[in-house]
Short mmCIF file of C-alpha atoms (C1' of nucleotides) in Angstrom, two decimals:
data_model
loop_
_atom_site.label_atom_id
_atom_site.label_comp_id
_atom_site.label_asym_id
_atom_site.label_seq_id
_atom_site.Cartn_x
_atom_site.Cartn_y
_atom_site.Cartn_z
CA UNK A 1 -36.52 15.72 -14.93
CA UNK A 2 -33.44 17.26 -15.08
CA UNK A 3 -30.38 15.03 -15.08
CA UNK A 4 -28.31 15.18 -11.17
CA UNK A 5 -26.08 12.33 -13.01
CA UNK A 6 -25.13 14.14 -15.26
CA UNK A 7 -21.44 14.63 -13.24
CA UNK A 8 -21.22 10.82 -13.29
CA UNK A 9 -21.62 10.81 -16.80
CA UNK A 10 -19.13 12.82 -17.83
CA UNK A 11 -16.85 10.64 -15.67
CA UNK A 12 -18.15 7.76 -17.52
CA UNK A 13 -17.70 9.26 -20.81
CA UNK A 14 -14.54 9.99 -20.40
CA UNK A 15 -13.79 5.70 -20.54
CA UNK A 16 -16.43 4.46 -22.67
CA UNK A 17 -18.86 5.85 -24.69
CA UNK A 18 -22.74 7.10 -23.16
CA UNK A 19 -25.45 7.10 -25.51
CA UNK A 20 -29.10 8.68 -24.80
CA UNK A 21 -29.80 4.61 -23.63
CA UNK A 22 -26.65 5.00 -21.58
CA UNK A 23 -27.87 8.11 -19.87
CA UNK A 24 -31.09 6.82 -18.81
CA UNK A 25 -29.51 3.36 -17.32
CA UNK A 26 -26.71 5.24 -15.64
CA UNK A 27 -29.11 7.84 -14.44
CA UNK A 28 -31.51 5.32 -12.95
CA UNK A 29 -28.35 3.47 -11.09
CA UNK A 30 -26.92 5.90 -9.79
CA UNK A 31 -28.54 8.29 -6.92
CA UNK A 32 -27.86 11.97 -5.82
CA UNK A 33 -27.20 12.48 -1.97
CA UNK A 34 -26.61 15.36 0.13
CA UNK A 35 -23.95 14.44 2.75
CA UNK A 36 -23.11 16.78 6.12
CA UNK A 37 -20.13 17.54 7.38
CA UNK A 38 -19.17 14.32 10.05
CA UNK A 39 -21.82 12.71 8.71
CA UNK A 40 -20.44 8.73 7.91
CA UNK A 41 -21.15 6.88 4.77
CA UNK A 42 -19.50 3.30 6.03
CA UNK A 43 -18.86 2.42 9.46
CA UNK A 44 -17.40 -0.79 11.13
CA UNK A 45 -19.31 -3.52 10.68
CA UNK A 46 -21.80 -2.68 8.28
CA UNK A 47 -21.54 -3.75 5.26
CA UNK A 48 -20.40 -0.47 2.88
CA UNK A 49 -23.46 -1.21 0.51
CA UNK A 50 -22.67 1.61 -2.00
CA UNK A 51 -19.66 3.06 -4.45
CA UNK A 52 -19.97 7.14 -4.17
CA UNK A 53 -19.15 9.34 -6.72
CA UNK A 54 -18.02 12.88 -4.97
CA UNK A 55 -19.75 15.63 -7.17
CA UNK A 56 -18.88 18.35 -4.57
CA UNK A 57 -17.10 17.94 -1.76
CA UNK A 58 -14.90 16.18 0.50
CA UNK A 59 -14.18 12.59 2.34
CA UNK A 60 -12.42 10.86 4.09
CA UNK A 61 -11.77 6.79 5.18
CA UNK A 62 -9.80 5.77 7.99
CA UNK A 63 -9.66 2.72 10.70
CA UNK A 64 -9.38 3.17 14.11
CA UNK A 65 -6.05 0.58 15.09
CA UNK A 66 -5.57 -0.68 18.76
CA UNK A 67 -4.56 1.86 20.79
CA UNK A 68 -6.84 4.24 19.40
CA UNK A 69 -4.48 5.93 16.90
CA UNK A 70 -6.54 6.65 13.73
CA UNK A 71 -4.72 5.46 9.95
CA UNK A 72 -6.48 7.27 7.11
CA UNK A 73 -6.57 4.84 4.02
CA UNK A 74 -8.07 7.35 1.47
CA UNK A 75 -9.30 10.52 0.44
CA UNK A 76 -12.04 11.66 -2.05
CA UNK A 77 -12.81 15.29 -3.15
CA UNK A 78 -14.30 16.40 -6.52
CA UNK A 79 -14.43 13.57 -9.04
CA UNK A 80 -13.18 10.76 -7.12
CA UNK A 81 -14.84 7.51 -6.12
CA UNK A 82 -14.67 6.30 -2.76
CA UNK A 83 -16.17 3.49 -0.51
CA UNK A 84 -14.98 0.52 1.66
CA UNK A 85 -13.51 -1.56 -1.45
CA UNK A 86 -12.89 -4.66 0.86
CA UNK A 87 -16.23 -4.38 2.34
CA UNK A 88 -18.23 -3.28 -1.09
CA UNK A 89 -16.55 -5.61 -3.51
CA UNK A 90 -17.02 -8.71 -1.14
CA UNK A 91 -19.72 -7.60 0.48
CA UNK A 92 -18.54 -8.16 3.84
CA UNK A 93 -18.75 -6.30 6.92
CA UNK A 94 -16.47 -2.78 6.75
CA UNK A 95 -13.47 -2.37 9.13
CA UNK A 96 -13.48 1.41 8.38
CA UNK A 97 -14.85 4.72 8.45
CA UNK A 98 -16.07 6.95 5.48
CA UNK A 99 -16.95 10.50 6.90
CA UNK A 100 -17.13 13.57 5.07
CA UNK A 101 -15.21 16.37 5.62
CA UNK A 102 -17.28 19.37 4.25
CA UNK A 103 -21.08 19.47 3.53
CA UNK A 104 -20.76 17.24 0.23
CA UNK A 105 -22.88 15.76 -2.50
CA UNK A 106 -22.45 12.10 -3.63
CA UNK A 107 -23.97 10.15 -6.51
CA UNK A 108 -24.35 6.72 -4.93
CA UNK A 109 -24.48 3.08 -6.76
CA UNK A 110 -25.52 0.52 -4.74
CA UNK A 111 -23.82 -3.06 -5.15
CA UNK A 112 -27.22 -4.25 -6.52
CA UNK A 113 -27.42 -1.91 -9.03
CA UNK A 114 -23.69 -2.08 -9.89
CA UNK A 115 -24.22 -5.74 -10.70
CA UNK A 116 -27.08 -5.10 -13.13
CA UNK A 117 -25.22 -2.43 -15.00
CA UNK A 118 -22.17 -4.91 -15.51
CA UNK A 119 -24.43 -7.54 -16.86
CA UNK A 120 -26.39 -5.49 -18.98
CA UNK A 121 -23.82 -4.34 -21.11
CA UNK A 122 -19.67 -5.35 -21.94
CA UNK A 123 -19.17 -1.56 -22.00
CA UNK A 124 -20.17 -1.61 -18.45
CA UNK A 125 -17.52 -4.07 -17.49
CA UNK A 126 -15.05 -2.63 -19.36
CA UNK A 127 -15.79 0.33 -17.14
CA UNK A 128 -15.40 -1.04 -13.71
CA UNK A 129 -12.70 -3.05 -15.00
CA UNK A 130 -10.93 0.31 -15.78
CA UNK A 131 -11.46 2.13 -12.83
CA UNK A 132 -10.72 -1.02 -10.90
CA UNK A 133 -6.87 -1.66 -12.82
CA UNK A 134 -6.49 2.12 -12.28
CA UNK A 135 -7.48 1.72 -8.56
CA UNK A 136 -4.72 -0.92 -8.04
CA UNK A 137 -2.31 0.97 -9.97
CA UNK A 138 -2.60 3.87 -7.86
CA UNK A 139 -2.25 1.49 -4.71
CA UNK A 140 0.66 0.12 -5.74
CA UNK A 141 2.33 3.44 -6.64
CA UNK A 142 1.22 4.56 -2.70
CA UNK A 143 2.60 1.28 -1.58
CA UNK A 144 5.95 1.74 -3.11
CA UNK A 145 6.33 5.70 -1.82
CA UNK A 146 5.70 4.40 2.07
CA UNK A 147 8.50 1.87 1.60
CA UNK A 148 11.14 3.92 -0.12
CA UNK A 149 9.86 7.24 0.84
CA UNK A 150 11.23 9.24 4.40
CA UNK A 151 8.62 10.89 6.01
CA UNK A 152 9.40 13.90 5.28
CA UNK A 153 10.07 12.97 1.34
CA UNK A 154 6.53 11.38 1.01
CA UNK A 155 5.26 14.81 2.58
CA UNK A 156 6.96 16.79 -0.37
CA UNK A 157 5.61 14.72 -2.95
CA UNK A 158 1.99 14.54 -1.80
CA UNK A 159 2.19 17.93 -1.33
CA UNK A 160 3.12 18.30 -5.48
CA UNK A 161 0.79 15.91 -6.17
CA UNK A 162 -2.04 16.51 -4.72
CA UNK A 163 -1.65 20.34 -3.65
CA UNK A 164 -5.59 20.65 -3.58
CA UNK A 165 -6.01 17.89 -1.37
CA UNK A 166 -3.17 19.39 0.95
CA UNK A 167 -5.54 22.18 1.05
CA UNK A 168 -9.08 20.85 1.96
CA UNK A 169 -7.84 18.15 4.51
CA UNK A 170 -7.21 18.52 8.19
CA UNK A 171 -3.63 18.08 9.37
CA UNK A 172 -4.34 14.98 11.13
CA UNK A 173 -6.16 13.50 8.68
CA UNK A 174 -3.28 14.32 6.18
CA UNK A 175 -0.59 13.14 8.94
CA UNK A 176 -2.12 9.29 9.11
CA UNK A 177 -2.68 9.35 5.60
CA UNK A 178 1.58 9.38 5.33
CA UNK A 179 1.95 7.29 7.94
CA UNK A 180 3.69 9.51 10.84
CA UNK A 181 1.69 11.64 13.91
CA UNK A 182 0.17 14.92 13.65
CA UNK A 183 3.07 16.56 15.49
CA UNK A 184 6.09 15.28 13.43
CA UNK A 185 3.59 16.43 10.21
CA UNK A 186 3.61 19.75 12.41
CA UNK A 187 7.32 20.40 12.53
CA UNK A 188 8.16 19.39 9.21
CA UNK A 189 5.69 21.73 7.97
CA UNK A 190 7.98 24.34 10.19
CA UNK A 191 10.70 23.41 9.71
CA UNK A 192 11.47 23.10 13.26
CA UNK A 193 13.66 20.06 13.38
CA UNK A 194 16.55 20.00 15.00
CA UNK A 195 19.36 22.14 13.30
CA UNK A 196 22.81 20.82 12.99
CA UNK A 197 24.31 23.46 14.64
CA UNK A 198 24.59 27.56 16.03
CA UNK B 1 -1.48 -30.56 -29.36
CA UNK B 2 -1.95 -30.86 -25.58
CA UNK B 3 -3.53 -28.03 -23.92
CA UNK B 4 -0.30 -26.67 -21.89
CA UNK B 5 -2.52 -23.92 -20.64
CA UNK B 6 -4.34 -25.76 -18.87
CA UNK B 7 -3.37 -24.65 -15.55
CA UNK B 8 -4.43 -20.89 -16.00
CA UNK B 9 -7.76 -22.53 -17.98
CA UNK B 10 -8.57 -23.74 -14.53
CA UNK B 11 -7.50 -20.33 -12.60
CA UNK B 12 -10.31 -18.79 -15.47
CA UNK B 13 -13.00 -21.90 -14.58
CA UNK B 14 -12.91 -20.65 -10.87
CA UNK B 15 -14.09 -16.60 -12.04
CA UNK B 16 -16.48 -17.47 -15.19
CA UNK B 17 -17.78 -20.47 -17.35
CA UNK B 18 -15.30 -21.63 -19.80
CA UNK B 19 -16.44 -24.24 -22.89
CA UNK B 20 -14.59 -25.68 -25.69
CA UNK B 21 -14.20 -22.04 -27.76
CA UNK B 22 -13.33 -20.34 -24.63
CA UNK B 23 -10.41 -23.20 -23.72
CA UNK B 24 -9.21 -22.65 -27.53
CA UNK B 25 -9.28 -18.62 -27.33
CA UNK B 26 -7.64 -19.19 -24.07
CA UNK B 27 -5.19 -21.34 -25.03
CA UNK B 28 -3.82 -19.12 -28.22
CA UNK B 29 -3.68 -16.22 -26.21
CA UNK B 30 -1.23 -17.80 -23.28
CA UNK B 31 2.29 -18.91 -24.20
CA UNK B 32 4.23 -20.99 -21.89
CA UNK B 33 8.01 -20.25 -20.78
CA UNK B 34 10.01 -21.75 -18.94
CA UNK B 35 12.16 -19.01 -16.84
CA UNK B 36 15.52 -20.03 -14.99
CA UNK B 37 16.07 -18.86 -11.61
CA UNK B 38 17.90 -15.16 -11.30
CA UNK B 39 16.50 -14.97 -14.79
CA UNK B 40 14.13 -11.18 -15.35
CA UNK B 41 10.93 -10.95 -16.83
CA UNK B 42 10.72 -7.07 -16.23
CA UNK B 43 13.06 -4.31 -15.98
CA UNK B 44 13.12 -0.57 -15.62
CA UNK B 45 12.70 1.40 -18.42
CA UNK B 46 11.21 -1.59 -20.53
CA UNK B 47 7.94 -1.62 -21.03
CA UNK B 48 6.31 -4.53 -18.94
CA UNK B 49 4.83 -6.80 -22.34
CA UNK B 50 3.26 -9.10 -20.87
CA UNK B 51 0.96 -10.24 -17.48
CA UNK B 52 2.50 -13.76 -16.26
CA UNK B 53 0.79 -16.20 -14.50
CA UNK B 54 3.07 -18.76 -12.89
CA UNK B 55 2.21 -22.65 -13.20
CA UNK B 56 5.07 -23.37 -10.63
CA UNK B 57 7.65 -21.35 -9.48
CA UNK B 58 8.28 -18.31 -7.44
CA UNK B 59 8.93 -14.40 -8.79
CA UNK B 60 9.61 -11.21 -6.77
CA UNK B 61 8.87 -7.73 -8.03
CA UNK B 62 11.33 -4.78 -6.49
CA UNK B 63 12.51 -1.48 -6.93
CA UNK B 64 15.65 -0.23 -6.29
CA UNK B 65 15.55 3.09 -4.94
CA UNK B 66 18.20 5.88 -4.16
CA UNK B 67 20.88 4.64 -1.75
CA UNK B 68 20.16 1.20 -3.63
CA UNK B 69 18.16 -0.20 -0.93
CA UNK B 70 15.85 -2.70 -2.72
CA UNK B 71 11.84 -3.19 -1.73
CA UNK B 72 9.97 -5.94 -2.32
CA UNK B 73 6.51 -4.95 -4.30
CA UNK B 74 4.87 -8.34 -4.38
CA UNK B 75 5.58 -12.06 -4.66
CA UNK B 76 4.20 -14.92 -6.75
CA UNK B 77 3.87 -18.71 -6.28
CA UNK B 78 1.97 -21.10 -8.04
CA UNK B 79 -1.33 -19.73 -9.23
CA UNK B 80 -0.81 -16.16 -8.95
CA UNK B 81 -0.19 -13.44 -11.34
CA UNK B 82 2.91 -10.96 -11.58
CA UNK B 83 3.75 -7.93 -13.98
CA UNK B 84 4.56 -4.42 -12.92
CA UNK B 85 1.16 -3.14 -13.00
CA UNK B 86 1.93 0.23 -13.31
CA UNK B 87 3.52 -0.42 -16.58
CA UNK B 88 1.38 -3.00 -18.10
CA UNK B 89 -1.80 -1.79 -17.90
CA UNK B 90 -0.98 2.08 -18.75
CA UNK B 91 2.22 0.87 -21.15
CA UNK B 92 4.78 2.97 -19.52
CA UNK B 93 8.29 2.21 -18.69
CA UNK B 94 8.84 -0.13 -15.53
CA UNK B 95 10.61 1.15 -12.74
CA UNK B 96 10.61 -2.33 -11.20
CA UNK B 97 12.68 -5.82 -11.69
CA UNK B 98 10.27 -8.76 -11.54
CA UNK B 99 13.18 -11.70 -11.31
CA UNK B 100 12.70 -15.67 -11.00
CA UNK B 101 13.48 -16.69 -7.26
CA UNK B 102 13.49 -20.76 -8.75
CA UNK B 103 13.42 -22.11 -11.97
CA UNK B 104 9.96 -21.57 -12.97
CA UNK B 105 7.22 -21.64 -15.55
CA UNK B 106 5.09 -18.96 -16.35
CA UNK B 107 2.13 -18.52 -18.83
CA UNK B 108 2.11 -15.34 -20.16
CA UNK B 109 -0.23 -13.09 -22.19
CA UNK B 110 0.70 -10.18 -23.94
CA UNK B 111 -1.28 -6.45 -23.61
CA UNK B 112 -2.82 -7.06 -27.59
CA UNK B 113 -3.82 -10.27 -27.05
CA UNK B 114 -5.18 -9.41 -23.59
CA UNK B 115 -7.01 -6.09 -25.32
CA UNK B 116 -8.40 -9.08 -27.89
CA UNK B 117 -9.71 -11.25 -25.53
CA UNK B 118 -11.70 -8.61 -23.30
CA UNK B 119 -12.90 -6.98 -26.50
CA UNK B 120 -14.30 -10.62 -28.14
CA UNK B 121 -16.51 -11.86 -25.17
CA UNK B 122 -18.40 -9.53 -22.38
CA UNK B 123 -17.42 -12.50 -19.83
CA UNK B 124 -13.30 -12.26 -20.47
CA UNK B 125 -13.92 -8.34 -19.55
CA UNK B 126 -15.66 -9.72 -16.06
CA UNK B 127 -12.81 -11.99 -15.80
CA UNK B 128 -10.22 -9.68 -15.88
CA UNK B 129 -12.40 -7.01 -13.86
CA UNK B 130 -12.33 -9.37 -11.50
CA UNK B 131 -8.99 -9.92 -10.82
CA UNK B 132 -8.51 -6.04 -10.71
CA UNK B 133 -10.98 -5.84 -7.88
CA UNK B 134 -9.31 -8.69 -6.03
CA UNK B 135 -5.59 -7.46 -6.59
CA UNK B 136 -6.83 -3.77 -5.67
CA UNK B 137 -8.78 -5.23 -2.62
CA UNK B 138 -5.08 -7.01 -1.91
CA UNK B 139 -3.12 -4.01 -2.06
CA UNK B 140 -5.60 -1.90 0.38
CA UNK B 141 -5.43 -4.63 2.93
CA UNK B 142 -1.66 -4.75 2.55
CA UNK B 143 -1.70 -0.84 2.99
CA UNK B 144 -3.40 -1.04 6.54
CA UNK B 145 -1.45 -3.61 7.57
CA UNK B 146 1.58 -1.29 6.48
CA UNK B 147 0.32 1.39 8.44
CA UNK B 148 -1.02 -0.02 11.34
CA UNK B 149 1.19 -2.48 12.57
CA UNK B 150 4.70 -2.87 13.86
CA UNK B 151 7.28 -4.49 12.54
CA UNK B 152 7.02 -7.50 14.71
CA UNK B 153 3.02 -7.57 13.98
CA UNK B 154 3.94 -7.70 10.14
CA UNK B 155 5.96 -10.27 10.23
CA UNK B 156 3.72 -12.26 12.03
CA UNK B 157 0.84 -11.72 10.58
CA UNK B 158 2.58 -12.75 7.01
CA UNK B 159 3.71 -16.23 8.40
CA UNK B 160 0.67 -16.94 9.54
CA UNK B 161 -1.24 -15.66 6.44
CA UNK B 162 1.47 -16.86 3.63
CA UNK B 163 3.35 -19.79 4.95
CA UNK B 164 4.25 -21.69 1.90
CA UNK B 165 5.65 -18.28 0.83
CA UNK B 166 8.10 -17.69 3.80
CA UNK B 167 9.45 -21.07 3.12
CA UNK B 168 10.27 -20.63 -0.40
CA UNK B 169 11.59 -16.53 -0.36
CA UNK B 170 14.79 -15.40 0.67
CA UNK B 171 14.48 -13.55 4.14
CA UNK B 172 16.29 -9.99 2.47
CA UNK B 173 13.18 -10.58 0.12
CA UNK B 174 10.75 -11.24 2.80
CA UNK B 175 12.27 -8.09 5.15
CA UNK B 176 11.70 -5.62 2.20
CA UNK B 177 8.84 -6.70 1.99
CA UNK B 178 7.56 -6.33 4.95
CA UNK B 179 9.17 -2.72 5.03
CA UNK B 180 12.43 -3.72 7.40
CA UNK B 181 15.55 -4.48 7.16
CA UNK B 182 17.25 -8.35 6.86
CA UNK B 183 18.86 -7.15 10.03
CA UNK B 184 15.94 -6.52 11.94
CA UNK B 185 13.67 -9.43 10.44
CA UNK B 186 16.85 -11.91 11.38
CA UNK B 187 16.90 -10.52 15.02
CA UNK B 188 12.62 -10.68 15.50
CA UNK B 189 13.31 -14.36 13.94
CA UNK B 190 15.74 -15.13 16.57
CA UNK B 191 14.04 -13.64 19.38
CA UNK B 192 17.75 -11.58 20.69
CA UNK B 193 16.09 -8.30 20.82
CA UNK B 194 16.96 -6.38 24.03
CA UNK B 195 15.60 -8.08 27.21
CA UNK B 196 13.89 -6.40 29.28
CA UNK B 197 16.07 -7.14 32.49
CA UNK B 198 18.39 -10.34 33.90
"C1'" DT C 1 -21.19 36.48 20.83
"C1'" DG C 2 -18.85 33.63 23.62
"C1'" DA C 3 -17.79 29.04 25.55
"C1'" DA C 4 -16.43 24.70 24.32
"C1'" DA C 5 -14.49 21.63 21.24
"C1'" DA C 6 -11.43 20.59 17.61
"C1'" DA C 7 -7.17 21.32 15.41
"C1'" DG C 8 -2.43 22.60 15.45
"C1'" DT C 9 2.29 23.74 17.76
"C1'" DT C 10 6.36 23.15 20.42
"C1'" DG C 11 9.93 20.92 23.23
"C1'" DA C 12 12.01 17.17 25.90
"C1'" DA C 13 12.44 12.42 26.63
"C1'" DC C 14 12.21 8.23 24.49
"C1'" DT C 15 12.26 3.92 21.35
"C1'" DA C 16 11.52 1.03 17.28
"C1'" DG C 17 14.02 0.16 13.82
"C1'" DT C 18 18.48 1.33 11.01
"C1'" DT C 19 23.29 1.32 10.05
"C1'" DC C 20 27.64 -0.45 9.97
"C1'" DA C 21 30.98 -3.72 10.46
"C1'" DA C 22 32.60 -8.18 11.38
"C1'" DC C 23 31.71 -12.73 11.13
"C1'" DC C 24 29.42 -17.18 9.96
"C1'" DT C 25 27.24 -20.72 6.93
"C1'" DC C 26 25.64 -22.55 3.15
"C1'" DC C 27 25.15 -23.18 -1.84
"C1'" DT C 28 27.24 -23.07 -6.42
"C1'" DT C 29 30.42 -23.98 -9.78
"C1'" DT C 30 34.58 -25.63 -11.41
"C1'" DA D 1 37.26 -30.55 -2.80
"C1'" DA D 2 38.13 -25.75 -2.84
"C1'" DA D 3 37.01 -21.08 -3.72
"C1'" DG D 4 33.82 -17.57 -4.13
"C1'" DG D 5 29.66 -15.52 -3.47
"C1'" DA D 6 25.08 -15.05 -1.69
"C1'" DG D 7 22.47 -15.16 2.28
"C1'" DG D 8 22.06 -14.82 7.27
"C1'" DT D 9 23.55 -13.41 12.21
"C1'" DT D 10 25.06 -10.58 15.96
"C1'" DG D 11 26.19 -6.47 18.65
"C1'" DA D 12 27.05 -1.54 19.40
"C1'" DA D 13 26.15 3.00 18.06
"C1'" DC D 14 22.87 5.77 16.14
"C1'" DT D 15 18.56 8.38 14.36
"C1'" DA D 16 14.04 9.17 12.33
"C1'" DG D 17 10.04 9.44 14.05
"C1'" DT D 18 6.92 8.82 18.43
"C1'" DT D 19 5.06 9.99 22.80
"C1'" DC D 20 3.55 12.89 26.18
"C1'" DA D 21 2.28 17.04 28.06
"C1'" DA D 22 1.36 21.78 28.06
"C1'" DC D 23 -0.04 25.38 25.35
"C1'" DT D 24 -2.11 28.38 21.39
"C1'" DT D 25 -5.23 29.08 17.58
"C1'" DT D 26 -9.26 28.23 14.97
"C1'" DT D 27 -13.81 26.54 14.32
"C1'" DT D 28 -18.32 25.35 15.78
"C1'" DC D 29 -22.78 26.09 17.26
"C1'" DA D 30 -26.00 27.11 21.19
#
DNA sequence: TGAAAAAGTTGAACTAGTTCAACCTCCTTT
DNA sequence: AAAGGAGGTTGAACTAGTTCAACTTTTTCA
């Protein structure tokens, strides 16, 4: 059999170590998934019952606020993790969306399985634990951009931070994501705002 | 000696078993200070040393950014925990101010002695992975309710969520917070926004 | 391949929230 | 008790970003 976790172990490797025991356990939690384009891995009200690892591809979460208007809360391509983390942590019904945004492949862990890996071995915990401190962290730094950040400013550095993102992502999708509409996203892309003058 | 950690002993007891070793471990790894109002326990371009934990008190974490408009990252009242996370767990310079709001008293544990106590017993690791899916959980909800709602809807979703902590934070505090300004908080307080008609 | 759907653009009118400035009201601290 | 500062209030003028509507371009898939 070859080894379709093998992505996921490299990403675990590179936090704690993975021995040939390792391998196996990691490789039995996790489980490869082929994932079409539109095609939802959470939706409202279900409970998100799995973490997924994007090995190719691309994703997307967002709720749907009053009014209709759409707020995307993350994105996933290549490498990253993503899931409903209030709904999968607490195990609670979701308030959100996942959908993909390509054709994608996932290696999914369900909560279950998560649990068992955790107890089974400190490493295990110190592994969650990481990605988990690293998750807030990265919260936090998005939280303090949309309060001190202008539109437009939070644009620019996205953009420089996450230029292949910027790339694989609708408009849209990338507008909510910053907080502001499609069309203002649309005009500060070119540069069509108002001039000061003729 | 009596056990003056007791207070965060008990914030452990609710997340994992703790016995007589574990309250002793605990106890060596927590010092208590006592922290005067307008007194800082972080500031920019220090290192953030340690993770507090406040027995009774109140703290605010802020930036100041360009223009020096200040925004309020988080507060903390009895029985939660503030750092800048950013700078604690990765041990990087701060770019925040965490700053007494009352006299307090914190119990704090350093990064090494933290590092110890996940590295001597599997369950401290679940313990502090825990607390990282919780505050990470925190800041996503906090996110949506940043991008979702109004400023009025902010507001009043805080008072009714944190009440003990409108009472005891200064309303510029509160405002930047909530991503407005102490202008615009006062006048949604006072109800002398525009009227629709006489 | 071609029709429909999805995504993106542009401009004009609008508004939620900011800015600024002046003033008020408490706390502190001596 | 007085002075000074920190925090809070109010109104008028302003603006960053939204809304709406009409249109163009790109993608999808039958």
């Amino acid at each position: 059999m070859s080894d379709q976790a093998q992505p996921v172990i490299n990403y675990f490797k590179r936090i704690i170590p993975v021995d040939d025991v390792d391998r196996v356990m990691i490789g039995n939690a996790f489980k490869l998934v082929h994932v079409k384009k539109r095609q939802f891995l959470v939706q409202p009200n279900f409970v998100a019952t799995h973490r997924n690892f994007v090995v190719r591809g691309a994703f997307r979460s967002y709720i749907v606020a009053e009014g209709g208007h759409e707020h995307t809360i993350a994105f996933a391509i290549d490498d990253w993790w993503i899931t409903d983390y209030n709904s999968y942590i607490f195990q609670r019904p979701s308030t959100m969306f996942v959908v993909a945004l390509e054709d994608s492949i996932v290696l999914q862990i369900d909560f279950e399985k998560e649990n068992m890996l955790k107890a089974a071995h400190h490493k295990y915990e110190t592994f969650f634990r990481t990605i988990a401190e690293r998750g807030l962290a990265f919260y936090l730094r998005r939280l303090i951009s949309n309060l001190s950040h202008s539109a437009e400013e939070r644009y620019r550095e996205f953009e420089k931070n996450y230029p292949k993102v910027v790339q694989r992502v609708p408009q849209y999708a990338l507008a909510s994501y910053l907080g502001m509409t499609t069309e203002y996203l649309s005009k500060l892309r070119n540069q069509r705002m108002k001039k000061p003058d003729g």
